Amino acid sequence: MKIDPLAEVVTLLQPRARFSKLIECGGSWRFRRKGTGDPFYCAVLEGQCRVTVDGQPPLILRAGDFLLVPAMRDLIKESLDLPQGETPEEPIEIGEGRFRVGREDEPPNLCIQIGHCSFGSPDVALLVPLLPRLVLARGEPRLATLTQLVGEETRAHRPARELVLERLLEVLLIEALRCGCETENAPPGLARGLADDRVAAALRVLHARPERPWTVAGLASEASLSRSAFFARFSRTVGMPPMEYLLAWRMALAGRLLRGQELSLDQVAERVGYSSSSSFSVAFARYAGLSPARYGRMYLNGQTGEPAQPPSTI
Protein backbone atom coordinates (compact mmCIF):
# COMPACT_ATOMS: atom_id res chain seq x y z
CA MET A 1 0.00 0.00 0.00
CA LYS A 2 1.33 3.43 -0.95
CA ILE A 3 2.00 5.64 2.04
CA ASP A 4 0.52 9.17 1.98
CA PRO A 5 2.35 11.26 4.61
CA LEU A 6 0.01 14.27 4.32
CA ALA A 7 -3.09 12.14 4.87
CA GLU A 8 -1.40 10.46 7.83
CA VAL A 9 -0.60 13.76 9.55
CA VAL A 10 -4.02 15.37 8.94
CA THR A 11 -5.86 12.22 10.09
CA LEU A 12 -3.77 12.01 13.26
CA LEU A 13 -4.54 15.67 14.03
CA GLN A 14 -8.29 14.89 14.27
CA PRO A 15 -9.67 18.31 13.21
CA ARG A 16 -12.91 19.38 14.90
CA ALA A 17 -15.11 22.38 14.14
CA ARG A 18 -15.73 24.99 16.83
CA PHE A 19 -17.67 27.63 14.92
CA SER A 20 -17.96 29.25 11.51
CA LYS A 21 -19.50 32.58 10.55
CA LEU A 22 -20.00 34.94 7.65
CA ILE A 23 -18.71 38.48 8.26
CA GLU A 24 -19.65 41.57 6.22
CA CYS A 25 -17.64 44.77 6.60
CA GLY A 26 -18.47 48.33 5.52
CA GLY A 27 -16.63 51.66 5.52
CA SER A 28 -13.27 51.83 7.31
CA TRP A 29 -12.95 49.09 9.89
CA ARG A 30 -10.64 46.86 11.88
CA PHE A 31 -11.24 43.85 14.10
CA ARG A 32 -8.82 41.80 16.09
CA ARG A 33 -9.02 38.31 17.54
CA LYS A 34 -6.74 36.67 20.06
CA GLY A 35 -6.22 32.95 19.65
CA THR A 36 -4.91 30.14 21.80
CA GLY A 37 -2.90 28.34 19.13
CA ASP A 38 -5.87 26.63 17.49
CA PRO A 39 -6.38 26.50 13.69
CA PHE A 40 -8.02 29.41 11.89
CA TYR A 41 -9.13 29.62 8.25
CA CYS A 42 -11.04 32.03 6.05
CA ALA A 43 -12.27 32.33 2.47
CA VAL A 44 -12.75 35.78 0.91
CA LEU A 45 -16.02 35.74 -1.04
CA GLU A 46 -16.14 39.42 -2.09
CA GLY A 47 -13.92 42.50 -1.69
CA GLN A 48 -10.47 42.74 -0.17
CA CYS A 49 -8.75 43.42 3.15
CA ARG A 50 -5.39 43.51 4.93
CA VAL A 51 -4.56 40.70 7.35
CA THR A 52 -1.76 40.47 9.92
CA VAL A 53 -1.16 37.08 11.52
CA ASP A 54 0.94 36.69 14.67
CA GLY A 55 2.93 39.86 13.96
CA GLN A 56 4.09 38.68 10.53
CA PRO A 57 4.20 41.08 7.54
CA PRO A 58 0.62 41.97 6.48
CA LEU A 59 -1.07 40.21 3.58
CA ILE A 60 -3.62 41.60 1.13
CA LEU A 61 -6.49 39.17 0.67
CA ARG A 62 -8.86 39.44 -2.30
CA ALA A 63 -11.95 37.60 -3.51
CA GLY A 64 -11.05 33.97 -4.18
CA ASP A 65 -8.25 33.83 -1.60
CA PHE A 66 -8.13 31.23 1.16
CA LEU A 67 -5.99 31.57 4.29
CA LEU A 68 -5.14 28.79 6.75
CA VAL A 69 -3.22 29.31 9.99
CA PRO A 70 -2.67 25.95 11.76
CA ALA A 71 -1.84 27.60 15.10
CA MET A 72 -3.20 31.16 15.34
CA ARG A 73 -2.48 33.39 18.34
CA ASP A 74 -3.14 36.91 17.06
CA LEU A 75 -5.12 38.04 14.02
CA ILE A 76 -5.89 41.55 12.76
CA LYS A 77 -8.18 42.22 9.79
CA GLU A 78 -8.69 45.74 8.48
CA SER A 79 -9.87 47.69 5.46
CA LEU A 80 -7.22 48.97 3.08
CA ASP A 81 -8.20 52.62 3.65
CA LEU A 82 -8.09 52.44 7.44
CA PRO A 83 -6.91 55.68 9.12
CA GLN A 84 -4.02 55.46 11.57
CA GLY A 85 -5.01 54.75 15.17
CA GLU A 86 -8.43 53.29 14.38
CA THR A 87 -9.78 51.28 17.33
CA PRO A 88 -10.66 47.62 16.66
CA GLU A 89 -14.39 46.86 16.56
CA GLU A 90 -16.30 43.81 17.71
CA PRO A 91 -18.42 42.06 15.06
CA ILE A 92 -22.16 42.52 15.68
CA GLU A 93 -24.46 39.57 15.04
CA ILE A 94 -27.13 40.40 12.44
CA GLY A 95 -28.48 36.89 11.84
CA GLU A 96 -27.74 33.24 12.44
CA GLY A 97 -24.10 32.76 11.56
CA ARG A 98 -23.86 36.32 10.08
CA PHE A 99 -21.99 39.27 11.55
CA ARG A 100 -21.32 42.90 10.60
CA VAL A 101 -18.26 45.10 11.20
CA GLY A 102 -18.03 48.81 10.39
CA ARG A 103 -20.66 51.29 9.22
CA GLU A 104 -24.09 49.82 8.67
CA ASP A 105 -25.15 52.64 6.32
CA GLU A 106 -22.50 51.75 3.71
CA PRO A 107 -22.51 48.78 1.33
CA PRO A 108 -20.15 45.93 2.32
CA ASN A 109 -16.60 46.18 0.98
CA LEU A 110 -15.74 42.70 2.26
CA CYS A 111 -17.63 39.44 2.61
CA ILE A 112 -15.62 36.69 4.25
CA GLN A 113 -16.40 33.24 5.64
CA ILE A 114 -14.22 32.43 8.62
CA GLY A 115 -13.88 29.33 10.73
CA HIS A 116 -12.20 28.30 13.96
CA CYS A 117 -11.53 24.69 14.74
CA SER A 118 -9.37 22.60 17.02
CA PHE A 119 -7.22 19.52 16.72
CA GLY A 120 -8.53 16.69 18.86
CA SER A 121 -5.26 14.76 18.90
CA PRO A 122 -3.44 14.80 22.25
CA ASP A 123 -0.27 14.88 20.13
CA VAL A 124 -1.10 18.21 18.50
CA ALA A 125 2.09 19.78 19.87
CA LEU A 126 4.10 17.03 18.18
CA LEU A 127 2.27 17.22 14.85
CA VAL A 128 1.64 20.92 14.17
CA PRO A 129 5.37 21.63 13.67
CA LEU A 130 5.16 19.47 10.54
CA LEU A 131 2.78 22.01 8.96
CA PRO A 132 3.65 25.48 7.62
CA ARG A 133 2.87 28.44 9.88
CA LEU A 134 0.58 29.94 7.26
CA VAL A 135 -0.96 28.76 3.98
CA LEU A 136 -2.34 31.15 1.36
CA ALA A 137 -4.11 29.74 -1.70
CA ARG A 138 -5.44 32.03 -4.43
CA GLY A 139 -8.12 31.38 -7.02
CA GLU A 140 -9.28 27.97 -5.74
CA PRO A 141 -13.11 28.10 -5.68
CA ARG A 142 -13.44 24.60 -4.22
CA LEU A 143 -11.86 25.89 -0.99
CA ALA A 144 -14.59 28.51 -0.65
CA THR A 145 -17.19 25.80 -1.33
CA LEU A 146 -15.73 23.53 1.35
CA THR A 147 -15.62 26.45 3.80
CA GLN A 148 -19.30 27.19 3.19
CA LEU A 149 -20.20 23.51 3.62
CA VAL A 150 -18.40 23.47 6.98
CA GLY A 151 -20.30 26.62 8.01
CA GLU A 152 -23.67 25.14 7.04
CA GLU A 153 -22.97 21.86 8.82
CA THR A 154 -21.74 23.69 11.94
CA ARG A 155 -25.06 25.53 12.28
CA ALA A 156 -27.19 22.47 11.50
CA HIS A 157 -28.09 19.81 14.02
CA ARG A 158 -28.46 16.81 11.77
CA PRO A 159 -27.61 13.17 12.53
CA ALA A 160 -23.89 12.28 12.29
CA ARG A 161 -23.04 16.01 12.37
CA GLU A 162 -19.70 15.57 14.16
CA LEU A 163 -18.55 12.83 11.81
CA VAL A 164 -19.49 14.89 8.74
CA LEU A 165 -17.69 17.93 10.13
CA GLU A 166 -14.55 15.92 10.88
CA ARG A 167 -14.44 14.56 7.32
CA LEU A 168 -15.17 17.95 5.76
CA LEU A 169 -12.39 19.56 7.81
CA GLU A 170 -9.93 16.82 6.86
CA VAL A 171 -10.70 17.44 3.17
CA LEU A 172 -10.51 21.21 3.67
CA LEU A 173 -7.11 21.04 5.40
CA ILE A 174 -5.65 18.65 2.84
CA GLU A 175 -6.95 20.70 -0.06
CA ALA A 176 -5.62 23.94 1.45
CA LEU A 177 -2.19 22.42 2.07
CA ARG A 178 -2.06 20.98 -1.45
CA CYS A 179 -3.16 24.22 -3.12
CA GLY A 180 -0.95 26.38 -0.93
CA CYS A 181 2.19 24.46 -1.89
CA GLU A 182 1.59 25.11 -5.59
CA THR A 183 2.18 28.85 -5.37
CA GLU A 184 5.53 30.40 -6.27
CA ASN A 185 6.15 31.67 -2.73
CA ALA A 186 4.72 28.64 -0.93
CA PRO A 187 5.93 28.34 2.66
CA PRO A 188 8.01 25.31 3.59
CA GLY A 189 6.17 22.36 5.03
CA LEU A 190 5.19 18.76 4.45
CA ALA A 191 2.88 19.51 1.50
CA ARG A 192 5.58 21.48 -0.31
CA GLY A 193 8.06 18.66 0.29
CA LEU A 194 5.60 16.17 -1.23
CA ALA A 195 5.26 18.41 -4.30
CA ASP A 196 8.96 17.79 -5.01
CA ASP A 197 9.33 14.29 -6.52
CA ARG A 198 12.80 13.71 -5.08
CA VAL A 199 11.98 14.89 -1.56
CA ALA A 200 8.63 13.07 -1.69
CA ALA A 201 10.40 9.76 -2.32
CA ALA A 202 12.37 10.19 0.90
CA LEU A 203 9.31 11.32 2.88
CA ARG A 204 7.29 8.29 1.82
CA VAL A 205 9.91 5.71 2.80
CA LEU A 206 10.53 7.57 6.05
CA HIS A 207 6.81 7.39 6.88
CA ALA A 208 6.51 3.79 5.71
CA ARG A 209 9.50 2.54 7.75
CA PRO A 210 10.14 4.92 10.65
CA GLU A 211 11.85 2.11 12.58
CA ARG A 212 14.73 1.82 10.13
CA PRO A 213 18.10 3.31 11.15
CA TRP A 214 17.82 6.13 8.64
CA THR A 215 20.72 8.44 7.88
CA VAL A 216 20.89 11.48 5.64
CA ALA A 217 22.93 9.41 3.18
CA GLY A 218 20.33 6.64 3.19
CA LEU A 219 17.44 9.04 2.58
CA ALA A 220 19.47 10.83 -0.10
CA SER A 221 19.85 7.50 -1.88
CA GLU A 222 16.06 7.01 -1.84
CA ALA A 223 15.73 10.48 -3.40
CA SER A 224 18.44 9.75 -6.00
CA LEU A 225 20.43 12.78 -4.90
CA SER A 226 23.84 13.39 -3.42
CA ARG A 227 23.93 13.77 0.34
CA SER A 228 24.58 17.53 0.25
CA ALA A 229 22.04 18.23 -2.51
CA PHE A 230 19.38 16.20 -0.69
CA PHE A 231 20.02 17.87 2.67
CA ALA A 232 19.71 21.36 1.14
CA ARG A 233 16.63 20.49 -0.93
CA PHE A 234 14.81 18.75 1.92
CA SER A 235 15.55 21.56 4.38
CA ARG A 236 14.42 24.23 1.91
CA THR A 237 11.11 22.61 0.96
CA VAL A 238 10.07 20.94 4.23
CA GLY A 239 11.38 23.68 6.51
CA MET A 240 13.58 21.51 8.73
CA PRO A 241 16.55 19.16 8.16
CA PRO A 242 15.80 15.50 7.33
CA MET A 243 16.82 14.03 10.67
CA GLU A 244 14.86 16.69 12.56
CA TYR A 245 11.76 15.78 10.56
CA LEU A 246 12.40 12.08 11.23
CA LEU A 247 12.58 12.81 14.96
CA ALA A 248 9.32 14.80 14.86
CA TRP A 249 7.47 12.01 13.06
CA ARG A 250 8.86 9.31 15.33
CA MET A 251 7.78 11.23 18.41
CA ALA A 252 4.27 11.76 17.02
CA LEU A 253 3.95 8.03 16.35
CA ALA A 254 5.35 7.23 19.78
CA GLY A 255 2.72 9.45 21.40
CA ARG A 256 -0.06 7.50 19.72
CA LEU A 257 1.46 4.15 20.73
CA LEU A 258 1.98 5.26 24.33
CA ARG A 259 -1.65 6.38 24.61
CA GLY A 260 -2.83 3.01 23.35
CA GLN A 261 -1.31 1.29 26.40
CA GLU A 262 -1.02 -1.92 24.35
CA LEU A 263 2.76 -2.11 23.92
CA SER A 264 5.60 -2.20 26.39
CA LEU A 265 8.11 0.63 26.45
CA ASP A 266 10.64 -1.62 24.70
CA GLN A 267 8.14 -2.37 21.94
CA VAL A 268 7.28 1.31 21.45
CA ALA A 269 10.98 2.15 21.26
CA GLU A 270 11.52 -0.54 18.62
CA ARG A 271 8.53 0.62 16.54
CA VAL A 272 9.98 4.13 16.25
CA GLY A 273 13.59 3.21 15.59
CA TYR A 274 15.32 3.07 18.97
CA SER A 275 17.50 0.14 20.05
CA SER A 276 16.63 0.50 23.74
CA SER A 277 13.87 1.90 25.90
CA SER A 278 16.38 4.09 27.77
CA SER A 279 17.59 5.89 24.63
CA PHE A 280 13.99 6.32 23.49
CA SER A 281 12.93 7.67 26.89
CA VAL A 282 15.68 10.29 26.84
CA ALA A 283 14.75 11.39 23.29
CA PHE A 284 11.00 11.53 24.02
CA ALA A 285 11.41 13.46 27.26
CA ARG A 286 13.70 15.98 25.59
CA TYR A 287 11.29 16.48 22.69
CA ALA A 288 7.86 16.28 24.34
CA GLY A 289 8.74 17.74 27.74
CA LEU A 290 7.78 14.71 29.85
CA SER A 291 8.77 11.06 30.15
CA PRO A 292 7.02 8.34 28.12
CA ALA A 293 5.67 6.75 31.32
CA ARG A 294 4.19 10.03 32.54
CA TYR A 295 2.81 10.77 29.09
CA GLY A 296 1.02 7.41 28.98
CA ARG A 297 -0.37 7.81 32.51
CA MET A 298 -1.59 11.32 31.80
CA TYR A 299 -3.91 10.17 29.01
CA LEU A 300 -4.85 6.92 30.73
CA ASN A 301 -6.14 9.04 33.63
CA GLY A 302 -8.09 11.28 31.27
CA GLN A 303 -6.07 14.44 31.84
CA THR A 304 -6.55 17.09 29.19
CA GLY A 305 -3.29 18.97 29.54
CA GLU A 306 -1.10 18.97 26.44
CA PRO A 307 2.56 18.08 26.32
CA ALA A 308 4.98 20.98 26.14
CA GLN A 309 5.55 22.48 22.69
CA PRO A 310 8.56 20.73 21.13
CA PRO A 311 11.64 22.88 20.60
CA SER A 312 11.66 22.77 16.78
CA THR A 313 8.89 24.40 14.80
CA ILE A 314 8.58 25.47 11.17
mmCIF file of C-alpha atoms in Angstrom, residues 95-262:
data_model
loop_
_atom_site.group_PDB
_atom_site.id
_atom_site.type_symbol
_atom_site.label_atom_id
_atom_site.label_comp_id
_atom_site.label_asym_id
_atom_site.label_seq_id
_atom_site.Cartn_x
_atom_site.Cartn_y
_atom_site.Cartn_z
ATOM 1 C CA GLY A 95 -28.483 36.895 11.843
ATOM 2 C CA GLU A 96 -27.739 33.245 12.442
ATOM 3 C CA GLY A 97 -24.096 32.763 11.555
ATOM 4 C CA ARG A 98 -23.856 36.316 10.077
ATOM 5 C CA PHE A 99 -21.986 39.274 11.554
ATOM 6 C CA ARG A 100 -21.316 42.900 10.603
ATOM 7 C CA VAL A 101 -18.260 45.103 11.203
ATOM 8 C CA GLY A 102 -18.025 48.814 10.385
ATOM 9 C CA ARG A 103 -20.661 51.286 9.220
ATOM 10 C CA GLU A 104 -24.088 49.818 8.667
ATOM 11 C CA ASP A 105 -25.152 52.640 6.319
ATOM 12 C CA GLU A 106 -22.505 51.754 3.714
ATOM 13 C CA PRO A 107 -22.506 48.781 1.330
ATOM 14 C CA PRO A 108 -20.146 45.929 2.315
ATOM 15 C CA ASN A 109 -16.598 46.175 0.977
ATOM 16 C CA LEU A 110 -15.741 42.698 2.261
ATOM 17 C CA CYS A 111 -17.630 39.437 2.612
ATOM 18 C CA ILE A 112 -15.616 36.688 4.247
ATOM 19 C CA GLN A 113 -16.403 33.236 5.636
ATOM 20 C CA ILE A 114 -14.225 32.432 8.623
ATOM 21 C CA GLY A 115 -13.884 29.334 10.733
ATOM 22 C CA HIS A 116 -12.203 28.303 13.959
ATOM 23 C CA CYS A 117 -11.531 24.686 14.736
ATOM 24 C CA SER A 118 -9.374 22.598 17.020
ATOM 25 C CA PHE A 119 -7.222 19.520 16.716
ATOM 26 C CA GLY A 120 -8.532 16.688 18.862
ATOM 27 C CA SER A 121 -5.265 14.763 18.903
ATOM 28 C CA PRO A 122 -3.442 14.796 22.251
ATOM 29 C CA ASP A 123 -0.273 14.883 20.132
ATOM 30 C CA VAL A 124 -1.098 18.212 18.497
ATOM 31 C CA ALA A 125 2.090 19.782 19.870
ATOM 32 C CA LEU A 126 4.100 17.026 18.185
ATOM 33 C CA LEU A 127 2.266 17.216 14.849
ATOM 34 C CA VAL A 128 1.640 20.923 14.166
ATOM 35 C CA PRO A 129 5.373 21.630 13.670
ATOM 36 C CA LEU A 130 5.161 19.470 10.538
ATOM 37 C CA LEU A 131 2.781 22.007 8.965
ATOM 38 C CA PRO A 132 3.646 25.476 7.624
ATOM 39 C CA ARG A 133 2.869 28.436 9.884
ATOM 40 C CA LEU A 134 0.577 29.938 7.255
ATOM 41 C CA VAL A 135 -0.962 28.757 3.979
ATOM 42 C CA LEU A 136 -2.335 31.148 1.356
ATOM 43 C CA ALA A 137 -4.113 29.742 -1.700
ATOM 44 C CA ARG A 138 -5.443 32.027 -4.433
ATOM 45 C CA GLY A 139 -8.119 31.377 -7.020
ATOM 46 C CA GLU A 140 -9.275 27.969 -5.737
ATOM 47 C CA PRO A 141 -13.107 28.102 -5.680
ATOM 48 C CA ARG A 142 -13.436 24.601 -4.221
ATOM 49 C CA LEU A 143 -11.857 25.887 -0.990
ATOM 50 C CA ALA A 144 -14.595 28.507 -0.648
ATOM 51 C CA THR A 145 -17.193 25.801 -1.333
ATOM 52 C CA LEU A 146 -15.734 23.533 1.347
ATOM 53 C CA THR A 147 -15.619 26.448 3.800
ATOM 54 C CA GLN A 148 -19.299 27.193 3.191
ATOM 55 C CA LEU A 149 -20.198 23.507 3.622
ATOM 56 C CA VAL A 150 -18.404 23.466 6.981
ATOM 57 C CA GLY A 151 -20.297 26.616 8.013
ATOM 58 C CA GLU A 152 -23.669 25.144 7.039
ATOM 59 C CA GLU A 153 -22.966 21.857 8.820
ATOM 60 C CA THR A 154 -21.743 23.692 11.936
ATOM 61 C CA ARG A 155 -25.058 25.527 12.282
ATOM 62 C CA ALA A 156 -27.189 22.474 11.497
ATOM 63 C CA HIS A 157 -28.093 19.814 14.020
ATOM 64 C CA ARG A 158 -28.456 16.807 11.770
ATOM 65 C CA PRO A 159 -27.609 13.167 12.530
ATOM 66 C CA ALA A 160 -23.894 12.284 12.293
ATOM 67 C CA ARG A 161 -23.041 16.006 12.374
ATOM 68 C CA GLU A 162 -19.702 15.569 14.165
ATOM 69 C CA LEU A 163 -18.553 12.826 11.806
ATOM 70 C CA VAL A 164 -19.489 14.889 8.737
ATOM 71 C CA LEU A 165 -17.689 17.934 10.126
ATOM 72 C CA GLU A 166 -14.552 15.923 10.882
ATOM 73 C CA ARG A 167 -14.440 14.558 7.322
ATOM 74 C CA LEU A 168 -15.167 17.952 5.755
ATOM 75 C CA LEU A 169 -12.390 19.560 7.808
ATOM 76 C CA GLU A 170 -9.934 16.820 6.859
ATOM 77 C CA VAL A 171 -10.700 17.437 3.172
ATOM 78 C CA LEU A 172 -10.514 21.211 3.673
ATOM 79 C CA LEU A 173 -7.114 21.044 5.396
ATOM 80 C CA ILE A 174 -5.645 18.648 2.842
ATOM 81 C CA GLU A 175 -6.953 20.704 -0.062
ATOM 82 C CA ALA A 176 -5.616 23.936 1.451
ATOM 83 C CA LEU A 177 -2.185 22.418 2.067
ATOM 84 C CA ARG A 178 -2.057 20.980 -1.449
ATOM 85 C CA CYS A 179 -3.163 24.221 -3.122
ATOM 86 C CA GLY A 180 -0.950 26.383 -0.929
ATOM 87 C CA CYS A 181 2.194 24.463 -1.888
ATOM 88 C CA GLU A 182 1.591 25.113 -5.587
ATOM 89 C CA THR A 183 2.183 28.854 -5.365
ATOM 90 C CA GLU A 184 5.533 30.399 -6.267
ATOM 91 C CA ASN A 185 6.146 31.672 -2.729
ATOM 92 C CA ALA A 186 4.716 28.637 -0.934
ATOM 93 C CA PRO A 187 5.931 28.345 2.664
ATOM 94 C CA PRO A 188 8.012 25.315 3.588
ATOM 95 C CA GLY A 189 6.167 22.359 5.030
ATOM 96 C CA LEU A 190 5.186 18.759 4.446
ATOM 97 C CA ALA A 191 2.884 19.510 1.503
ATOM 98 C CA ARG A 192 5.582 21.476 -0.311
ATOM 99 C CA GLY A 193 8.058 18.660 0.286
ATOM 100 C CA LEU A 194 5.601 16.173 -1.228
ATOM 101 C CA ALA A 195 5.260 18.408 -4.299
ATOM 102 C CA ASP A 196 8.962 17.792 -5.005
ATOM 103 C CA ASP A 197 9.333 14.293 -6.517
ATOM 104 C CA ARG A 198 12.804 13.710 -5.081
ATOM 105 C CA VAL A 199 11.976 14.887 -1.561
ATOM 106 C CA ALA A 200 8.628 13.066 -1.693
ATOM 107 C CA ALA A 201 10.399 9.757 -2.322
ATOM 108 C CA ALA A 202 12.370 10.186 0.897
ATOM 109 C CA LEU A 203 9.314 11.320 2.877
ATOM 110 C CA ARG A 204 7.293 8.287 1.819
ATOM 111 C CA VAL A 205 9.909 5.711 2.797
ATOM 112 C CA LEU A 206 10.528 7.570 6.046
ATOM 113 C CA HIS A 207 6.814 7.393 6.878
ATOM 114 C CA ALA A 208 6.512 3.791 5.712
ATOM 115 C CA ARG A 209 9.497 2.535 7.753
ATOM 116 C CA PRO A 210 10.137 4.919 10.646
ATOM 117 C CA GLU A 211 11.845 2.106 12.582
ATOM 118 C CA ARG A 212 14.730 1.816 10.128
ATOM 119 C CA PRO A 213 18.104 3.313 11.150
ATOM 120 C CA TRP A 214 17.825 6.127 8.637
ATOM 121 C CA THR A 215 20.725 8.440 7.884
ATOM 122 C CA VAL A 216 20.892 11.478 5.644
ATOM 123 C CA ALA A 217 22.925 9.410 3.179
ATOM 124 C CA GLY A 218 20.326 6.636 3.188
ATOM 125 C CA LEU A 219 17.438 9.037 2.585
ATOM 126 C CA ALA A 220 19.465 10.826 -0.100
ATOM 127 C CA SER A 221 19.855 7.499 -1.884
ATOM 128 C CA GLU A 222 16.064 7.011 -1.843
ATOM 129 C CA ALA A 223 15.732 10.484 -3.401
ATOM 130 C CA SER A 224 18.440 9.746 -6.005
ATOM 131 C CA LEU A 225 20.428 12.782 -4.897
ATOM 132 C CA SER A 226 23.843 13.390 -3.421
ATOM 133 C CA ARG A 227 23.934 13.769 0.340
ATOM 134 C CA SER A 228 24.582 17.526 0.251
ATOM 135 C CA ALA A 229 22.035 18.227 -2.508
ATOM 136 C CA PHE A 230 19.380 16.202 -0.695
ATOM 137 C CA PHE A 231 20.025 17.870 2.666
ATOM 138 C CA ALA A 232 19.711 21.357 1.139
ATOM 139 C CA ARG A 233 16.629 20.493 -0.928
ATOM 140 C CA PHE A 234 14.806 18.751 1.922
ATOM 141 C CA SER A 235 15.550 21.562 4.381
ATOM 142 C CA ARG A 236 14.418 24.226 1.915
ATOM 143 C CA THR A 237 11.110 22.605 0.960
ATOM 144 C CA VAL A 238 10.065 20.940 4.232
ATOM 145 C CA GLY A 239 11.384 23.677 6.508
ATOM 146 C CA MET A 240 13.584 21.506 8.726
ATOM 147 C CA PRO A 241 16.548 19.165 8.162
ATOM 148 C CA PRO A 242 15.795 15.502 7.325
ATOM 149 C CA MET A 243 16.822 14.031 10.672
ATOM 150 C CA GLU A 244 14.862 16.687 12.557
ATOM 151 C CA TYR A 245 11.764 15.775 10.558
ATOM 152 C CA LEU A 246 12.396 12.084 11.233
ATOM 153 C CA LEU A 247 12.577 12.810 14.958
ATOM 154 C CA ALA A 248 9.317 14.799 14.857
ATOM 155 C CA TRP A 249 7.467 12.013 13.058
ATOM 156 C CA ARG A 250 8.858 9.309 15.326
ATOM 157 C CA MET A 251 7.783 11.233 18.414
ATOM 158 C CA ALA A 252 4.266 11.760 17.019
ATOM 159 C CA LEU A 253 3.949 8.025 16.347
ATOM 160 C CA ALA A 254 5.352 7.229 19.780
ATOM 161 C CA GLY A 255 2.720 9.449 21.400
ATOM 162 C CA ARG A 256 -0.061 7.498 19.722
ATOM 163 C CA LEU A 257 1.460 4.151 20.734
ATOM 164 C CA LEU A 258 1.977 5.264 24.327
ATOM 165 C CA ARG A 259 -1.653 6.381 24.611
ATOM 166 C CA GLY A 260 -2.826 3.013 23.346
ATOM 167 C CA GLN A 261 -1.309 1.286 26.400
ATOM 168 C CA GLU A 262 -1.024 -1.915 24.347
#
